[in-house]
Amino acid sequence: MTKQHLDRHLELRQQLAADLELLASLEAAAAPRAQRLDGMPHAHGVSDPTGNLAAEIADMRETVARRQAAVAHSEETVAAYIGTIEDSQTRMIFRLRYVHGMAWKEVAAAVGGRNTENSVKSVCYRYIARGGLARMGRPRKAEVPV
């Protein structure tokens, strides 16, 4: 797994969140509103704002469904990769960042200790740069043949 794959997954999650927010605002705009009762005619032309909003909402729901499917597929791959990480702290850093979508500062706070934004980022990028083979923490004891 490369940093580009992980960043793409994170980007998909962020796009999904933005799409969901836009859908919510469209649905809120489609809610019934009070009429202006000032006695003046309001016909500036023929239009159907409710129909236009309904079409936009339907399109956005399709976009959200496609994006959710893409995120689910990507998350399967990312979760499988994260499951192969032996060191529990490194695995937690990856899970918080790429599965839960936390910012590096939030990851550092969740991991605790004296970890900073830069230190958790370095652990992650170092692990990826080494091909995911390096262990963080104590080295594994040499196996003794029986």
JSON list of N, CA and C in Angstrom, two decimals, residues 53-104:
[
{"chain": "A", "resi": 53, "resn": "LEU", "atom": "N", "xyz": [-35.18, 22.05, -7.30]},
{"chain": "A", "resi": 53, "resn": "LEU", "atom": "CA", "xyz": [-34.55, 21.50, -6.10]},
{"chain": "A", "resi": 53, "resn": "LEU", "atom": "C", "xyz": [-34.71, 19.99, -6.02]},
{"chain": "A", "resi": 54, "resn": "ALA", "atom": "N", "xyz": [-35.89, 19.50, -6.40]},
{"chain": "A", "resi": 54, "resn": "ALA", "atom": "CA", "xyz": [-36.13, 18.05, -6.38]},
{"chain": "A", "resi": 54, "resn": "ALA", "atom": "C", "xyz": [-35.17, 17.33, -7.31]},
{"chain": "A", "resi": 55, "resn": "ALA", "atom": "N", "xyz": [-34.94, 17.90, -8.49]},
{"chain": "A", "resi": 55, "resn": "ALA", "atom": "CA", "xyz": [-34.00, 17.30, -9.44]},
{"chain": "A", "resi": 55, "resn": "ALA", "atom": "C", "xyz": [-32.58, 17.32, -8.90]},
{"chain": "A", "resi": 56, "resn": "GLU", "atom": "N", "xyz": [-32.19, 18.44, -8.29]},
{"chain": "A", "resi": 56, "resn": "GLU", "atom": "CA", "xyz": [-30.85, 18.53, -7.70]},
{"chain": "A", "resi": 56, "resn": "GLU", "atom": "C", "xyz": [-30.68, 17.54, -6.56]},
{"chain": "A", "resi": 57, "resn": "ILE", "atom": "N", "xyz": [-31.71, 17.40, -5.74]},
{"chain": "A", "resi": 57, "resn": "ILE", "atom": "CA", "xyz": [-31.64, 16.47, -4.61]},
{"chain": "A", "resi": 57, "resn": "ILE", "atom": "C", "xyz": [-31.51, 15.03, -5.11]},
{"chain": "A", "resi": 58, "resn": "ALA", "atom": "N", "xyz": [-32.27, 14.68, -6.15]},
{"chain": "A", "resi": 58, "resn": "ALA", "atom": "CA", "xyz": [-32.19, 13.32, -6.70]},
{"chain": "A", "resi": 58, "resn": "ALA", "atom": "C", "xyz": [-30.80, 13.05, -7.27]},
{"chain": "A", "resi": 59, "resn": "ASP", "atom": "N", "xyz": [-30.24, 14.02, -7.99]},
{"chain": "A", "resi": 59, "resn": "ASP", "atom": "CA", "xyz": [-28.88, 13.87, -8.54]},
{"chain": "A", "resi": 59, "resn": "ASP", "atom": "C", "xyz": [-27.86, 13.72, -7.42]},
{"chain": "A", "resi": 60, "resn": "MET", "atom": "N", "xyz": [-28.03, 14.52, -6.37]},
{"chain": "A", "resi": 60, "resn": "MET", "atom": "CA", "xyz": [-27.07, 14.48, -5.27]},
{"chain": "A", "resi": 60, "resn": "MET", "atom": "C", "xyz": [-27.17, 13.17, -4.51]},
{"chain": "A", "resi": 61, "resn": "ARG", "atom": "N", "xyz": [-28.36, 12.63, -4.37]},
{"chain": "A", "resi": 61, "resn": "ARG", "atom": "CA", "xyz": [-28.52, 11.33, -3.72]},
{"chain": "A", "resi": 61, "resn": "ARG", "atom": "C", "xyz": [-27.81, 10.24, -4.50]},
{"chain": "A", "resi": 62, "resn": "GLU", "atom": "N", "xyz": [-27.87, 10.29, -5.82]},
{"chain": "A", "resi": 62, "resn": "GLU", "atom": "CA", "xyz": [-27.14, 9.32, -6.65]},
{"chain": "A", "resi": 62, "resn": "GLU", "atom": "C", "xyz": [-25.64, 9.49, -6.48]},
{"chain": "A", "resi": 63, "resn": "THR", "atom": "N", "xyz": [-25.18, 10.73, -6.45]},
{"chain": "A", "resi": 63, "resn": "THR", "atom": "CA", "xyz": [-23.76, 10.99, -6.25]},
{"chain": "A", "resi": 63, "resn": "THR", "atom": "C", "xyz": [-23.30, 10.46, -4.89]},
{"chain": "A", "resi": 64, "resn": "VAL", "atom": "N", "xyz": [-24.09, 10.69, -3.86]},
{"chain": "A", "resi": 64, "resn": "VAL", "atom": "CA", "xyz": [-23.75, 10.22, -2.52]},
{"chain": "A", "resi": 64, "resn": "VAL", "atom": "C", "xyz": [-23.70, 8.69, -2.49]},
{"chain": "A", "resi": 65, "resn": "ALA", "atom": "N", "xyz": [-24.65, 8.04, -3.14]},
{"chain": "A", "resi": 65, "resn": "ALA", "atom": "CA", "xyz": [-24.67, 6.57, -3.17]},
{"chain": "A", "resi": 65, "resn": "ALA", "atom": "C", "xyz": [-23.43, 6.02, -3.87]},
{"chain": "A", "resi": 66, "resn": "ARG", "atom": "N", "xyz": [-23.05, 6.63, -4.99]},
{"chain": "A", "resi": 66, "resn": "ARG", "atom": "CA", "xyz": [-21.83, 6.19, -5.70]},
{"chain": "A", "resi": 66, "resn": "ARG", "atom": "C", "xyz": [-20.60, 6.40, -4.84]},
{"chain": "A", "resi": 67, "resn": "ARG", "atom": "N", "xyz": [-20.54, 7.57, -4.19]},
{"chain": "A", "resi": 67, "resn": "ARG", "atom": "CA", "xyz": [-19.37, 7.88, -3.36]},
{"chain": "A", "resi": 67, "resn": "ARG", "atom": "C", "xyz": [-19.31, 6.94, -2.15]},
{"chain": "A", "resi": 68, "resn": "GLN", "atom": "N", "xyz": [-20.45, 6.62, -1.55]},
{"chain": "A", "resi": 68, "resn": "GLN", "atom": "CA", "xyz": [-20.46, 5.68, -0.43]},
{"chain": "A", "resi": 68, "resn": "GLN", "atom": "C", "xyz": [-19.96, 4.31, -0.85]},
{"chain": "A", "resi": 69, "resn": "ALA", "atom": "N", "xyz": [-20.33, 3.87, -2.04]},
{"chain": "A", "resi": 69, "resn": "ALA", "atom": "CA", "xyz": [-19.85, 2.57, -2.55]},
{"chain": "A", "resi": 69, "resn": "ALA", "atom": "C", "xyz": [-18.34, 2.61, -2.77]},
{"chain": "A", "resi": 70, "resn": "ALA", "atom": "N", "xyz": [-17.84, 3.72, -3.31]},
{"chain": "A", "resi": 70, "resn": "ALA", "atom": "CA", "xyz": [-16.40, 3.85, -3.54]},
{"chain": "A", "resi": 70, "resn": "ALA", "atom": "C", "xyz": [-15.64, 3.86, -2.23]},
{"chain": "A", "resi": 71, "resn": "VAL", "atom": "N", "xyz": [-16.17, 4.57, -1.23]},
{"chain": "A", "resi": 71, "resn": "VAL", "atom": "CA", "xyz": [-15.52, 4.63, 0.08]},
{"chain": "A", "resi": 71, "resn": "VAL", "atom": "C", "xyz": [-15.52, 3.25, 0.73]},
{"chain": "A", "resi": 72, "resn": "ALA", "atom": "N", "xyz": [-16.64, 2.54, 0.63]},
{"chain": "A", "resi": 72, "resn": "ALA", "atom": "CA", "xyz": [-16.73, 1.20, 1.23]},
{"chain": "A", "resi": 72, "resn": "ALA", "atom": "C", "xyz": [-15.71, 0.25, 0.60]},
{"chain": "A", "resi": 73, "resn": "HIS", "atom": "N", "xyz": [-15.59, 0.30, -0.72]},
{"chain": "A", "resi": 73, "resn": "HIS", "atom": "CA", "xyz": [-14.63, -0.56, -1.41]},
{"chain": "A", "resi": 73, "resn": "HIS", "atom": "C", "xyz": [-13.20, -0.20, -1.02]},
{"chain": "A", "resi": 74, "resn": "SER", "atom": "N", "xyz": [-12.91, 1.08, -1.00]},
{"chain": "A", "resi": 74, "resn": "SER", "atom": "CA", "xyz": [-11.57, 1.54, -0.63]},
{"chain": "A", "resi": 74, "resn": "SER", "atom": "C", "xyz": [-11.26, 1.20, 0.82]},
{"chain": "A", "resi": 75, "resn": "GLU", "atom": "N", "xyz": [-12.26, 1.33, 1.68]},
{"chain": "A", "resi": 75, "resn": "GLU", "atom": "CA", "xyz": [-12.05, 1.08, 3.10]},
{"chain": "A", "resi": 75, "resn": "GLU", "atom": "C", "xyz": [-11.75, -0.40, 3.37]},
{"chain": "A", "resi": 76, "resn": "GLU", "atom": "N", "xyz": [-12.31, -1.29, 2.58]},
{"chain": "A", "resi": 76, "resn": "GLU", "atom": "CA", "xyz": [-11.99, -2.72, 2.73]},
{"chain": "A", "resi": 76, "resn": "GLU", "atom": "C", "xyz": [-10.51, -2.96, 2.51]},
{"chain": "A", "resi": 77, "resn": "THR", "atom": "N", "xyz": [-9.98, -2.37, 1.46]},
{"chain": "A", "resi": 77, "resn": "THR", "atom": "CA", "xyz": [-8.56, -2.53, 1.14]},
{"chain": "A", "resi": 77, "resn": "THR", "atom": "C", "xyz": [-7.69, -1.91, 2.21]},
{"chain": "A", "resi": 78, "resn": "VAL", "atom": "N", "xyz": [-8.03, -0.71, 2.63]},
{"chain": "A", "resi": 78, "resn": "VAL", "atom": "CA", "xyz": [-7.25, 0.00, 3.63]},
{"chain": "A", "resi": 78, "resn": "VAL", "atom": "C", "xyz": [-7.30, -0.75, 4.97]},
{"chain": "A", "resi": 79, "resn": "ALA", "atom": "N", "xyz": [-8.47, -1.21, 5.37]},
{"chain": "A", "resi": 79, "resn": "ALA", "atom": "CA", "xyz": [-8.61, -1.93, 6.64]},
{"chain": "A", "resi": 79, "resn": "ALA", "atom": "C", "xyz": [-7.82, -3.24, 6.62]},
{"chain": "A", "resi": 80, "resn": "ALA", "atom": "N", "xyz": [-7.82, -3.92, 5.48]},
{"chain": "A", "resi": 80, "resn": "ALA", "atom": "CA", "xyz": [-7.04, -5.15, 5.36]},
{"chain": "A", "resi": 80, "resn": "ALA", "atom": "C", "xyz": [-5.55, -4.85, 5.52]},
{"chain": "A", "resi": 81, "resn": "TYR", "atom": "N", "xyz": [-5.09, -3.77, 4.91]},
{"chain": "A", "resi": 81, "resn": "TYR", "atom": "CA", "xyz": [-3.69, -3.38, 5.03]},
{"chain": "A", "resi": 81, "resn": "TYR", "atom": "C", "xyz": [-3.36, -3.03, 6.48]},
{"chain": "A", "resi": 82, "resn": "ILE", "atom": "N", "xyz": [-4.21, -2.25, 7.11]},
{"chain": "A", "resi": 82, "resn": "ILE", "atom": "CA", "xyz": [-3.97, -1.84, 8.49]},
{"chain": "A", "resi": 82, "resn": "ILE", "atom": "C", "xyz": [-3.95, -3.06, 9.41]},
{"chain": "A", "resi": 83, "resn": "GLY", "atom": "N", "xyz": [-4.76, -4.04, 9.12]},
{"chain": "A", "resi": 83, "resn": "GLY", "atom": "CA", "xyz": [-4.80, -5.26, 9.93]},
{"chain": "A", "resi": 83, "resn": "GLY", "atom": "C", "xyz": [-3.50, -6.04, 9.89]},
{"chain": "A", "resi": 84, "resn": "THR", "atom": "N", "xyz": [-2.67, -5.81, 8.89]},
{"chain": "A", "resi": 84, "resn": "THR", "atom": "CA", "xyz": [-1.38, -6.52, 8.79]},
{"chain": "A", "resi": 84, "resn": "THR", "atom": "C", "xyz": [-0.27, -5.85, 9.60]},
{"chain": "A", "resi": 85, "resn": "ILE", "atom": "N", "xyz": [-0.51, -4.66, 10.12]},
{"chain": "A", "resi": 85, "resn": "ILE", "atom": "CA", "xyz": [0.51, -3.94, 10.87]},
{"chain": "A", "resi": 85, "resn": "ILE", "atom": "C", "xyz": [0.65, -4.59, 12.24]},
{"chain": "A", "resi": 86, "resn": "GLU", "atom": "N", "xyz": [1.86, -5.03, 12.56]},
{"chain": "A", "resi": 86, "resn": "GLU", "atom": "CA", "xyz": [2.10, -5.78, 13.80]},
{"chain": "A", "resi": 86, "resn": "GLU", "atom": "C", "xyz": [2.11, -4.89, 15.03]},
{"chain": "A", "resi": 87, "resn": "ASP", "atom": "N", "xyz": [2.72, -3.73, 14.94]},
{"chain": "A", "resi": 87, "resn": "ASP", "atom": "CA", "xyz": [2.85, -2.86, 16.11]},
{"chain": "A", "resi": 87, "resn": "ASP", "atom": "C", "xyz": [1.50, -2.19, 16.39]},
{"chain": "A", "resi": 88, "resn": "SER", "atom": "N", "xyz": [1.02, -2.33, 17.62]},
{"chain": "A", "resi": 88, "resn": "SER", "atom": "CA", "xyz": [-0.32, -1.84, 17.97]},
{"chain": "A", "resi": 88, "resn": "SER", "atom": "C", "xyz": [-0.42, -0.31, 17.89]},
{"chain": "A", "resi": 89, "resn": "GLN", "atom": "N", "xyz": [0.61, 0.40, 18.28]},
{"chain": "A", "resi": 89, "resn": "GLN", "atom": "CA", "xyz": [0.56, 1.86, 18.23]},
{"chain": "A", "resi": 89, "resn": "GLN", "atom": "C", "xyz": [0.54, 2.34, 16.78]},
{"chain": "A", "resi": 90, "resn": "THR", "atom": "N", "xyz": [1.36, 1.76, 15.94]},
{"chain": "A", "resi": 90, "resn": "THR", "atom": "CA", "xyz": [1.37, 2.13, 14.53]},
{"chain": "A", "resi": 90, "resn": "THR", "atom": "C", "xyz": [0.03, 1.81, 13.89]},
{"chain": "A", "resi": 91, "resn": "ARG", "atom": "N", "xyz": [-0.51, 0.64, 14.22]},
{"chain": "A", "resi": 91, "resn": "ARG", "atom": "CA", "xyz": [-1.82, 0.24, 13.70]},
{"chain": "A", "resi": 91, "resn": "ARG", "atom": "C", "xyz": [-2.90, 1.24, 14.13]},
{"chain": "A", "resi": 92, "resn": "MET", "atom": "N", "xyz": [-2.83, 1.68, 15.39]},
{"chain": "A", "resi": 92, "resn": "MET", "atom": "CA", "xyz": [-3.81, 2.65, 15.89]},
{"chain": "A", "resi": 92, "resn": "MET", "atom": "C", "xyz": [-3.66, 3.99, 15.16]},
{"chain": "A", "resi": 93, "resn": "ILE", "atom": "N", "xyz": [-2.44, 4.42, 14.91]},
{"chain": "A", "resi": 93, "resn": "ILE", "atom": "CA", "xyz": [-2.21, 5.67, 14.18]},
{"chain": "A", "resi": 93, "resn": "ILE", "atom": "C", "xyz": [-2.84, 5.58, 12.79]},
{"chain": "A", "resi": 94, "resn": "PHE", "atom": "N", "xyz": [-2.58, 4.49, 12.10]},
{"chain": "A", "resi": 94, "resn": "PHE", "atom": "CA", "xyz": [-3.15, 4.31, 10.76]},
{"chain": "A", "resi": 94, "resn": "PHE", "atom": "C", "xyz": [-4.68, 4.27, 10.82]},
{"chain": "A", "resi": 95, "resn": "ARG", "atom": "N", "xyz": [-5.23, 3.56, 11.78]},
{"chain": "A", "resi": 95, "resn": "ARG", "atom": "CA", "xyz": [-6.69, 3.43, 11.88]},
{"chain": "A", "resi": 95, "resn": "ARG", "atom": "C", "xyz": [-7.34, 4.78, 12.16]},
{"chain": "A", "resi": 96, "resn": "LEU", "atom": "N", "xyz": [-6.77, 5.54, 13.09]},
{"chain": "A", "resi": 96, "resn": "LEU", "atom": "CA", "xyz": [-7.34, 6.85, 13.42]},
{"chain": "A", "resi": 96, "resn": "LEU", "atom": "C", "xyz": [-7.28, 7.79, 12.23]},
{"chain": "A", "resi": 97, "resn": "ARG", "atom": "N", "xyz": [-6.19, 7.76, 11.51]},
{"chain": "A", "resi": 97, "resn": "ARG", "atom": "CA", "xyz": [-6.02, 8.68, 10.39]},
{"chain": "A", "resi": 97, "resn": "ARG", "atom": "C", "xyz": [-6.85, 8.26, 9.17]},
{"chain": "A", "resi": 98, "resn": "TYR", "atom": "N", "xyz": [-6.72, 7.01, 8.76]},
{"chain": "A", "resi": 98, "resn": "TYR", "atom": "CA", "xyz": [-7.29, 6.61, 7.47]},
{"chain": "A", "resi": 98, "resn": "TYR", "atom": "C", "xyz": [-8.66, 5.95, 7.55]},
{"chain": "A", "resi": 99, "resn": "VAL", "atom": "N", "xyz": [-9.03, 5.39, 8.68]},
{"chain": "A", "resi": 99, "resn": "VAL", "atom": "CA", "xyz": [-10.37, 4.81, 8.81]},
{"chain": "A", "resi": 99, "resn": "VAL", "atom": "C", "xyz": [-11.33, 5.81, 9.43]},
{"chain": "A", "resi": 100, "resn": "HIS", "atom": "N", "xyz": [-10.86, 6.50, 10.49]},
{"chain": "A", "resi": 100, "resn": "HIS", "atom": "CA", "xyz": [-11.72, 7.47, 11.16]},
{"chain": "A", "resi": 100, "resn": "HIS", "atom": "C", "xyz": [-11.58, 8.88, 10.59]},
{"chain": "A", "resi": 101, "resn": "GLY", "atom": "N", "xyz": [-10.58, 9.10, 9.74]},
{"chain": "A", "resi": 101, "resn": "GLY", "atom": "CA", "xyz": [-10.42, 10.39, 9.06]},
{"chain": "A", "resi": 101, "resn": "GLY", "atom": "C", "xyz": [-10.00, 11.55, 9.96]},
{"chain": "A", "resi": 102, "resn": "MET", "atom": "N", "xyz": [-9.31, 11.24, 11.04]},
{"chain": "A", "resi": 102, "resn": "MET", "atom": "CA", "xyz": [-8.88, 12.30, 11.95]},
{"chain": "A", "resi": 102, "resn": "MET", "atom": "C", "xyz": [-7.70, 13.08, 11.36]},
{"chain": "A", "resi": 103, "resn": "ALA", "atom": "N", "xyz": [-7.59, 14.34, 11.77]},
{"chain": "A", "resi": 103, "resn": "ALA", "atom": "CA", "xyz": [-6.43, 15.15, 11.42]},
{"chain": "A", "resi": 103, "resn": "ALA", "atom": "C", "xyz": [-5.24, 14.66, 12.24]},
{"chain": "A", "resi": 104, "resn": "TRP", "atom": "N", "xyz": [-4.03, 14.95, 11.78]},
{"chain": "A", "resi": 104, "resn": "TRP", "atom": "CA", "xyz": [-2.83, 14.46, 12.49]},
{"chain": "A", "resi": 104, "resn": "TRP", "atom": "C", "xyz": [-2.81, 14.96, 13.93]}
]
